[in-house]
N, C-alpha and C. Protein backbone atom coordinates (compact mmCIF):
# COMPACT_ATOMS: atom_id res chain seq x y z
N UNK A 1 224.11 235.66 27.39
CA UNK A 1 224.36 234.46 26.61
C UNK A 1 225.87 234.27 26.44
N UNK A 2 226.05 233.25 26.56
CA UNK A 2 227.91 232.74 26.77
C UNK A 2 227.64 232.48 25.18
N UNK A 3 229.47 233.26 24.73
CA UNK A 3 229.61 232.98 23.27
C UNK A 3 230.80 231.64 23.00
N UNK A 4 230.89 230.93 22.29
CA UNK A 4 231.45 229.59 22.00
C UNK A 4 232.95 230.20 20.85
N UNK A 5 233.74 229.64 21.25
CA UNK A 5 234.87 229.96 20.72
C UNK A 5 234.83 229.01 19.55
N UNK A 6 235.78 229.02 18.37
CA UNK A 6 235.68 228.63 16.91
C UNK A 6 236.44 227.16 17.66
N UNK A 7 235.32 226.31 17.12
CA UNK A 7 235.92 224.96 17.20
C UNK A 7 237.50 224.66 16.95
N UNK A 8 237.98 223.72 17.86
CA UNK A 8 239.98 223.48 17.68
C UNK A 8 239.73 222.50 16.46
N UNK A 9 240.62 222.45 15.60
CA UNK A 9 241.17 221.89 14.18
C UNK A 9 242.44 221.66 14.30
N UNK A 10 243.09 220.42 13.33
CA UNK A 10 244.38 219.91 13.76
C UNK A 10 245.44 221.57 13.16
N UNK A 11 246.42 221.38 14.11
CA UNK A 11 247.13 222.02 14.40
C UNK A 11 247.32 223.58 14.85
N UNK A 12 245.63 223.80 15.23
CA UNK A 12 245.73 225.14 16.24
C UNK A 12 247.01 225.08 17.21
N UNK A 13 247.05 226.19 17.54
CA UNK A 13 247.66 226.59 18.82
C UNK A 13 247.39 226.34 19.70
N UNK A 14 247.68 225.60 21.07
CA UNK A 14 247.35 225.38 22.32
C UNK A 14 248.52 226.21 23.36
N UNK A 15 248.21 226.63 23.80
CA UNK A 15 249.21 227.15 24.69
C UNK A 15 248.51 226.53 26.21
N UNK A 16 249.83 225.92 27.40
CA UNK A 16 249.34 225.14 28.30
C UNK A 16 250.15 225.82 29.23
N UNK A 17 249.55 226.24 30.34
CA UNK A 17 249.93 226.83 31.40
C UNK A 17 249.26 225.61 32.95
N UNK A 18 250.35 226.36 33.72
CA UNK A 18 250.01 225.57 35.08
C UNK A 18 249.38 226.47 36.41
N UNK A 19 248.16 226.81 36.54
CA UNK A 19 247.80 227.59 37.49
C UNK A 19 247.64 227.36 38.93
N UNK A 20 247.82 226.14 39.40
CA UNK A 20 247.47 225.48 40.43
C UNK A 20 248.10 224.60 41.17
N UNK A 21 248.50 223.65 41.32
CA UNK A 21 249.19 222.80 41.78
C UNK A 21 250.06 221.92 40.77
N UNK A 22 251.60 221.68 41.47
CA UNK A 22 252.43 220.62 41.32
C UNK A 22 252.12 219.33 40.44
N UNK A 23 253.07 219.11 39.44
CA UNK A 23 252.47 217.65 38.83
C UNK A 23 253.22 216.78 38.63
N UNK A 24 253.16 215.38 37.73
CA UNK A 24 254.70 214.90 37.76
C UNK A 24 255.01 214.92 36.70
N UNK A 25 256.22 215.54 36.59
CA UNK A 25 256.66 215.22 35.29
C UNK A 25 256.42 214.59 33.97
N UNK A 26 256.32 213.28 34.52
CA UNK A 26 256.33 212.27 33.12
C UNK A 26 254.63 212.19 33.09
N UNK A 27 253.74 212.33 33.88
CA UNK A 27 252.09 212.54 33.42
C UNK A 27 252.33 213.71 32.76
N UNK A 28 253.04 215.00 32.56
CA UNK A 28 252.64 216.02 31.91
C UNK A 28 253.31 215.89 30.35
N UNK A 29 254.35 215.05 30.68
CA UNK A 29 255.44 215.10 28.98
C UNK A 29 254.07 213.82 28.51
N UNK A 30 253.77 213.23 29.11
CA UNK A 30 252.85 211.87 28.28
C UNK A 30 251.62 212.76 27.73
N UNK A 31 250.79 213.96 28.49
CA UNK A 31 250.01 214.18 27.72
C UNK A 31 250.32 215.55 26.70
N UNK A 32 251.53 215.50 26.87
CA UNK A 32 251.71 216.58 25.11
C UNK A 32 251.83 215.88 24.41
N UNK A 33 253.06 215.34 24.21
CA UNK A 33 253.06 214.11 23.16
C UNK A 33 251.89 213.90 22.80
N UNK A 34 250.49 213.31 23.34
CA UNK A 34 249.55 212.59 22.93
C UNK A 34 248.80 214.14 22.11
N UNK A 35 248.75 215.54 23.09
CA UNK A 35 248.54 216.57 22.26
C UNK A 35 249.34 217.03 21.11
N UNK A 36 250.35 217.00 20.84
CA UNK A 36 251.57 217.03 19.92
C UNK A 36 251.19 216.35 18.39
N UNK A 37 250.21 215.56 18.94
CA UNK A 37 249.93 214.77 17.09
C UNK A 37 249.26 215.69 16.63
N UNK A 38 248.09 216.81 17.30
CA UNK A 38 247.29 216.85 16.70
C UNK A 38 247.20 218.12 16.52
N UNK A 39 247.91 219.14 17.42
CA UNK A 39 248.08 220.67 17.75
C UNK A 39 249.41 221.10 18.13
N UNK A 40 249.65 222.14 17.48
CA UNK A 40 250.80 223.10 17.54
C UNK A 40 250.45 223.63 19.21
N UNK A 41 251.56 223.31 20.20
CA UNK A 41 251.41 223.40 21.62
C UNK A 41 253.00 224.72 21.88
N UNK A 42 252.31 225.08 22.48
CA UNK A 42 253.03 226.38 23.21
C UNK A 42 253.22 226.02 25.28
N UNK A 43 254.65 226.16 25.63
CA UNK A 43 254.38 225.32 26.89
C UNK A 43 255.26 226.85 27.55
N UNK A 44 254.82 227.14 28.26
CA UNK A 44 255.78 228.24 29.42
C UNK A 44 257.03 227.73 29.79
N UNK A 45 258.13 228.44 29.74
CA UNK A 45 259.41 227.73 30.75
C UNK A 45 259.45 227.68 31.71
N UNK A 46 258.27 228.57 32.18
CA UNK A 46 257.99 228.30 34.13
C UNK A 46 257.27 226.70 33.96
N UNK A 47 256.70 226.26 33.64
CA UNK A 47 255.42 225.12 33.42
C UNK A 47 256.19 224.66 34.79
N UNK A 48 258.01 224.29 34.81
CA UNK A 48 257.76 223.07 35.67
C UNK A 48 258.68 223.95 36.87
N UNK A 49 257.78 224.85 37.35
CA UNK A 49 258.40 225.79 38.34
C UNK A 49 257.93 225.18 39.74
N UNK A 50 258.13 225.06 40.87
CA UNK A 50 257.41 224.80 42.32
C UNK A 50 257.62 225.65 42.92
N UNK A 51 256.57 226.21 43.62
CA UNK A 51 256.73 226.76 45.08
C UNK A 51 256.16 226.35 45.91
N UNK A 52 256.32 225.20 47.01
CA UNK A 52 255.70 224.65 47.37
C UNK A 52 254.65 223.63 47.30
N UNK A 53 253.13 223.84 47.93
CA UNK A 53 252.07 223.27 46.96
C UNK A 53 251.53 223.60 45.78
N UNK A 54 252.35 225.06 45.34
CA UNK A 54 251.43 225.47 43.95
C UNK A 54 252.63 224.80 43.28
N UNK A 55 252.04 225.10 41.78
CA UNK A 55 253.17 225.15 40.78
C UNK A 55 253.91 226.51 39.98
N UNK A 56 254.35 226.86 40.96
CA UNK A 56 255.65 228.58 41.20
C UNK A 56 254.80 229.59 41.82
N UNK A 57 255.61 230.83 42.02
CA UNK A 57 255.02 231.81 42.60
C UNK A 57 253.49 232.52 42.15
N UNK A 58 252.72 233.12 42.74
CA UNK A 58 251.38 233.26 42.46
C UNK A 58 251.78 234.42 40.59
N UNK A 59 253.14 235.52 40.88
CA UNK A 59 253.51 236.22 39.86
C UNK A 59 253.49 235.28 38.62
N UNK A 60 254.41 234.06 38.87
CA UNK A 60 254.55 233.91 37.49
C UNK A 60 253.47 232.94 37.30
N UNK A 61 252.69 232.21 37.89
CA UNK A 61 251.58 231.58 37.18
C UNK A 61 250.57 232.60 36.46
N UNK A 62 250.16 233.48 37.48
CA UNK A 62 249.58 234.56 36.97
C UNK A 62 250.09 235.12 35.71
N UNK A 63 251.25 235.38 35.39
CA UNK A 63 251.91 236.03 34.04
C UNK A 63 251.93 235.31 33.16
N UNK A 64 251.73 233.34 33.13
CA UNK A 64 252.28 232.79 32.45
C UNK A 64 250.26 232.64 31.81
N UNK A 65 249.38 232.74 32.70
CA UNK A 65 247.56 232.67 32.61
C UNK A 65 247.66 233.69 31.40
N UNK A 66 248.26 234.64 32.14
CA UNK A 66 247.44 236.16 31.32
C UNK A 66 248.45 236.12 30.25
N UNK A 67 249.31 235.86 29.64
CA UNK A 67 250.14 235.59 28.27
C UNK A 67 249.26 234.84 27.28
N UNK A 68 248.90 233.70 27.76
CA UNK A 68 248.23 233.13 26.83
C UNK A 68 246.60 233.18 26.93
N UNK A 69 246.21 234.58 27.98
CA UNK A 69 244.84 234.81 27.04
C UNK A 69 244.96 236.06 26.44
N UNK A 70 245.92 236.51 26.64
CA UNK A 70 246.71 237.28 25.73
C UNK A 70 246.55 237.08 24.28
N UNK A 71 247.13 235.94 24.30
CA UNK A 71 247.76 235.42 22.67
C UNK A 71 246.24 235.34 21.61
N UNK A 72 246.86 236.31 20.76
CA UNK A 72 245.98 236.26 19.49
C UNK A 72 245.97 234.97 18.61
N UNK A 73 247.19 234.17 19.03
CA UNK A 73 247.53 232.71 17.95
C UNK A 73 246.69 231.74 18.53
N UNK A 74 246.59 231.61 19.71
CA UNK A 74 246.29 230.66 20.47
C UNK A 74 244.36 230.04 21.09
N UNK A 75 244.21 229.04 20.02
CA UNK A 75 242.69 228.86 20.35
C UNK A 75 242.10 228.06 21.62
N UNK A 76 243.31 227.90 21.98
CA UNK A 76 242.84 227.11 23.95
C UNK A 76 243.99 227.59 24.41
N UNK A 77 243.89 227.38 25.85
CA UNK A 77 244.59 227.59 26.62
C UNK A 77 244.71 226.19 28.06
N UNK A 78 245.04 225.24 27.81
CA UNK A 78 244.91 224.00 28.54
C UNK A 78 245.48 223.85 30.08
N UNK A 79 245.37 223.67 31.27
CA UNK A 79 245.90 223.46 32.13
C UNK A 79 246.36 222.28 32.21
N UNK A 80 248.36 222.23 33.09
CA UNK A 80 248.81 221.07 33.56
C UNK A 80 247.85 220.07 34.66
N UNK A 81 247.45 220.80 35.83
CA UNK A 81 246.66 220.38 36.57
C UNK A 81 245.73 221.04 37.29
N UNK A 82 244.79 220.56 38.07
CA UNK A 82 244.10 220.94 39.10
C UNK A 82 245.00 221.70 40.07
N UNK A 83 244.18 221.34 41.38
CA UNK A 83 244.38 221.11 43.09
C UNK A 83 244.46 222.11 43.47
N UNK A 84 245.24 223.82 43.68
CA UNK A 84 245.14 224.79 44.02
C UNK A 84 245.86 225.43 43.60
N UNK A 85 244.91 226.71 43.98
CA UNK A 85 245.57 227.63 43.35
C UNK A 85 245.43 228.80 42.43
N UNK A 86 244.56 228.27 41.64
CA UNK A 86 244.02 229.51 40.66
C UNK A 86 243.06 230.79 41.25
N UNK A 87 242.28 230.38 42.40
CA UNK A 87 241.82 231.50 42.66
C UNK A 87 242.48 232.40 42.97
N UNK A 88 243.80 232.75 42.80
CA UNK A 88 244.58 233.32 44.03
C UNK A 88 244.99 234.40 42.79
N UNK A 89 244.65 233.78 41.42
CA UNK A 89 245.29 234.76 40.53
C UNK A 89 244.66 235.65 39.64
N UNK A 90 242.90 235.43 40.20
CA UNK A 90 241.59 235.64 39.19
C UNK A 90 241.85 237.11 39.30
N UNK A 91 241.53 237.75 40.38
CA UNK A 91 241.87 239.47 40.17
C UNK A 91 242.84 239.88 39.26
N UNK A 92 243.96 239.83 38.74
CA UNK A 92 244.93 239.76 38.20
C UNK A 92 245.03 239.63 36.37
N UNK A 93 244.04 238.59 36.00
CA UNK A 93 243.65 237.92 34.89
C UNK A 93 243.20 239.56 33.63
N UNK A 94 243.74 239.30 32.60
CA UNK A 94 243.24 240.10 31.42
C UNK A 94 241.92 239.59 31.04
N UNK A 95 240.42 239.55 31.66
CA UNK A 95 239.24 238.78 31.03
C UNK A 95 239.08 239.54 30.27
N UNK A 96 238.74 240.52 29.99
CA UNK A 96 238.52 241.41 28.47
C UNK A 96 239.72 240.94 27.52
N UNK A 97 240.57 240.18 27.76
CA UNK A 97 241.37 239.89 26.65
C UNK A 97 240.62 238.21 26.02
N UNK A 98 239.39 237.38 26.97
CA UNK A 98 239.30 236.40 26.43
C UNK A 98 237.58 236.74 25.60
N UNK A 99 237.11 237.79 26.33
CA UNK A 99 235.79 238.26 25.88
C UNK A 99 236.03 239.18 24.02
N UNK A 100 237.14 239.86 24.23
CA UNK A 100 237.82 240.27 22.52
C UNK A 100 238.19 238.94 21.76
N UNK A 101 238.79 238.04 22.16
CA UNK A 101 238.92 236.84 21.39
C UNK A 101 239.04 235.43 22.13
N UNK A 102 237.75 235.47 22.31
CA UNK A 102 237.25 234.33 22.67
C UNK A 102 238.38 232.76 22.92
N UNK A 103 238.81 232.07 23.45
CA UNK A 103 239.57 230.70 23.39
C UNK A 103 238.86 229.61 24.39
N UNK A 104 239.21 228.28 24.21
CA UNK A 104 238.65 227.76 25.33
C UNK A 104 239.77 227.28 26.23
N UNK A 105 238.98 227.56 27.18
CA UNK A 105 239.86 226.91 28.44
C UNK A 105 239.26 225.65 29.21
N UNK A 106 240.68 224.54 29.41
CA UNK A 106 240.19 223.31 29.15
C UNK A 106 240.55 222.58 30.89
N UNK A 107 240.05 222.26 31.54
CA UNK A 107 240.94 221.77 32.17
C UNK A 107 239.15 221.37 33.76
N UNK A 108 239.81 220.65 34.88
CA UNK A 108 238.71 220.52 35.89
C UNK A 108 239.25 220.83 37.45
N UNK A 109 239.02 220.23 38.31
CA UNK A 109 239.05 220.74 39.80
C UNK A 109 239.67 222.21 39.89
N UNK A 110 240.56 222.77 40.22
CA UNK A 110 240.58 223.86 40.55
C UNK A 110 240.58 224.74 39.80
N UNK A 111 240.40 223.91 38.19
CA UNK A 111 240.41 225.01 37.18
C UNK A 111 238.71 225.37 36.52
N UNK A 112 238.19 225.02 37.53
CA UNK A 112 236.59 225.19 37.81
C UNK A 112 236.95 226.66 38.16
N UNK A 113 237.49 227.70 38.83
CA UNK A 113 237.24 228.65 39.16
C UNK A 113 238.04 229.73 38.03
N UNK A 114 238.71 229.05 36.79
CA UNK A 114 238.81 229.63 35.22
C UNK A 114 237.64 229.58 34.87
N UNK A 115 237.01 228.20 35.22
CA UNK A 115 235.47 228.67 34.25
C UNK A 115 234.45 229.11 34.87
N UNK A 116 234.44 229.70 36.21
CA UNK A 116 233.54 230.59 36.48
C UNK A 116 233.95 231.98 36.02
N UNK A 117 235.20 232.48 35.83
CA UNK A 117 235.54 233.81 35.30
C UNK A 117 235.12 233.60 34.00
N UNK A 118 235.91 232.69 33.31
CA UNK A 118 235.27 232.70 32.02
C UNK A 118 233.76 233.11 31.57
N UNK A 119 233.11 232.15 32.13
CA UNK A 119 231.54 232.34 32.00
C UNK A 119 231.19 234.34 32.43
N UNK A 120 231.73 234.34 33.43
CA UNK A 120 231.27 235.91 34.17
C UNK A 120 231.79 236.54 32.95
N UNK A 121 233.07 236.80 32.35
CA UNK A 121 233.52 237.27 30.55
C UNK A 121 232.31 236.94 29.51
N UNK A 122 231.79 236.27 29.58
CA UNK A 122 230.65 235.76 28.62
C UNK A 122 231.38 234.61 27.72
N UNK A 123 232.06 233.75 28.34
CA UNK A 123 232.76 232.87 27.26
C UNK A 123 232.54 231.65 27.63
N UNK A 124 232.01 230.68 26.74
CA UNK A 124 232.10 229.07 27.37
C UNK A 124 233.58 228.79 27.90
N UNK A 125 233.28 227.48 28.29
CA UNK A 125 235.01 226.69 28.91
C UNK A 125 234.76 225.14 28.72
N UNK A 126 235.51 224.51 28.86
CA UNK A 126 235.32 222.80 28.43
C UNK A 126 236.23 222.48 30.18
N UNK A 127 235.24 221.58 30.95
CA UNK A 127 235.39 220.81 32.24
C UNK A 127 236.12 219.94 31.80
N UNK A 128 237.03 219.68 31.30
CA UNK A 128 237.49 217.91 30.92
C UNK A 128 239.02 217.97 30.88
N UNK A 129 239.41 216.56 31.12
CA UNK A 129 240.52 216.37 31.88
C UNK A 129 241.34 217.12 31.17
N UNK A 130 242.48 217.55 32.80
CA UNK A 130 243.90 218.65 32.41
C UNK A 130 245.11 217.67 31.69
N UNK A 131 246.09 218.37 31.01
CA UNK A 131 246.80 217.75 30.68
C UNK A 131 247.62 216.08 30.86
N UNK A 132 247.69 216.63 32.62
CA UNK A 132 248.44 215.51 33.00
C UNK A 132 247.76 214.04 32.94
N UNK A 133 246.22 214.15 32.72
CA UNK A 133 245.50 213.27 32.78
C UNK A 133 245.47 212.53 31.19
N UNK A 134 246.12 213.31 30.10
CA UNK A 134 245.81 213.03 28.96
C UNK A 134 247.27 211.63 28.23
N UNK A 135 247.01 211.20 27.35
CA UNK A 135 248.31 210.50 27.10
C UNK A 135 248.18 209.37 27.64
């Protein structure tokens, strides 16, 4: 049975990482802001890193994933975008750190393969649009 993380309330913690692909800029500043009214947001200084088609090296996306399921403050963990990429960092991932305290992870296309780990942890995840889509 998948366990459900404590509903988000205004001004949780969000911490937003980029596991996958490249985004643009001003879609990602439009949907904090629009997150910004309502939640205390935590953003990586890698967020607007490139390497190529991902968004930075597989190390630091990976470091920047596992920080914030890390984080004891933090009740989601939101992705910038889709498109690729995240599988590349699932071996790697602290899941016993999201199965000890549960968060949701929010985000869709390539971050479909967060919520199959998730689920395999025993933890729900929310399919719905990534950051850049928000705002």
């Amino acid at each position: 049975m998948l366990r459900s993380p404590p509903p988000l309330r205004p001004g949780d913690v969000i911490r937003v990482v980029a596991p996958s692909s490249p985004f643009p800029r001003e879609a990602l500043l439009q949907g904090l802001a629009w997150l910004a009214m309502r939640y205390t947001l935590r953003v990586e200084t890698s967020l607007f890193e490139r390497d190529g088609f991902l968004a930075g090296p597989d190390a630091v996306r990976g470091a920047a994933l596992a920080a914030a399921l890390r984080d004891p403050t933090a009740r989601a963990v939101l992705c910038a975008r889709g498109g690729y990429g995240a599988t590349r960092l699932l071996p790697d991932l602290p899941w016993h750190e999201l199965t000890r305290a549960p968060k949701w992870i929010v985000g869709f296309s390539d971050v479909t393969a967060l919520h199959g780990a998730a689920a395999h942890a025993g933890v729900r995840s929310v399919h719905a649009p990534n950051v850049t889509g928000l705002g």
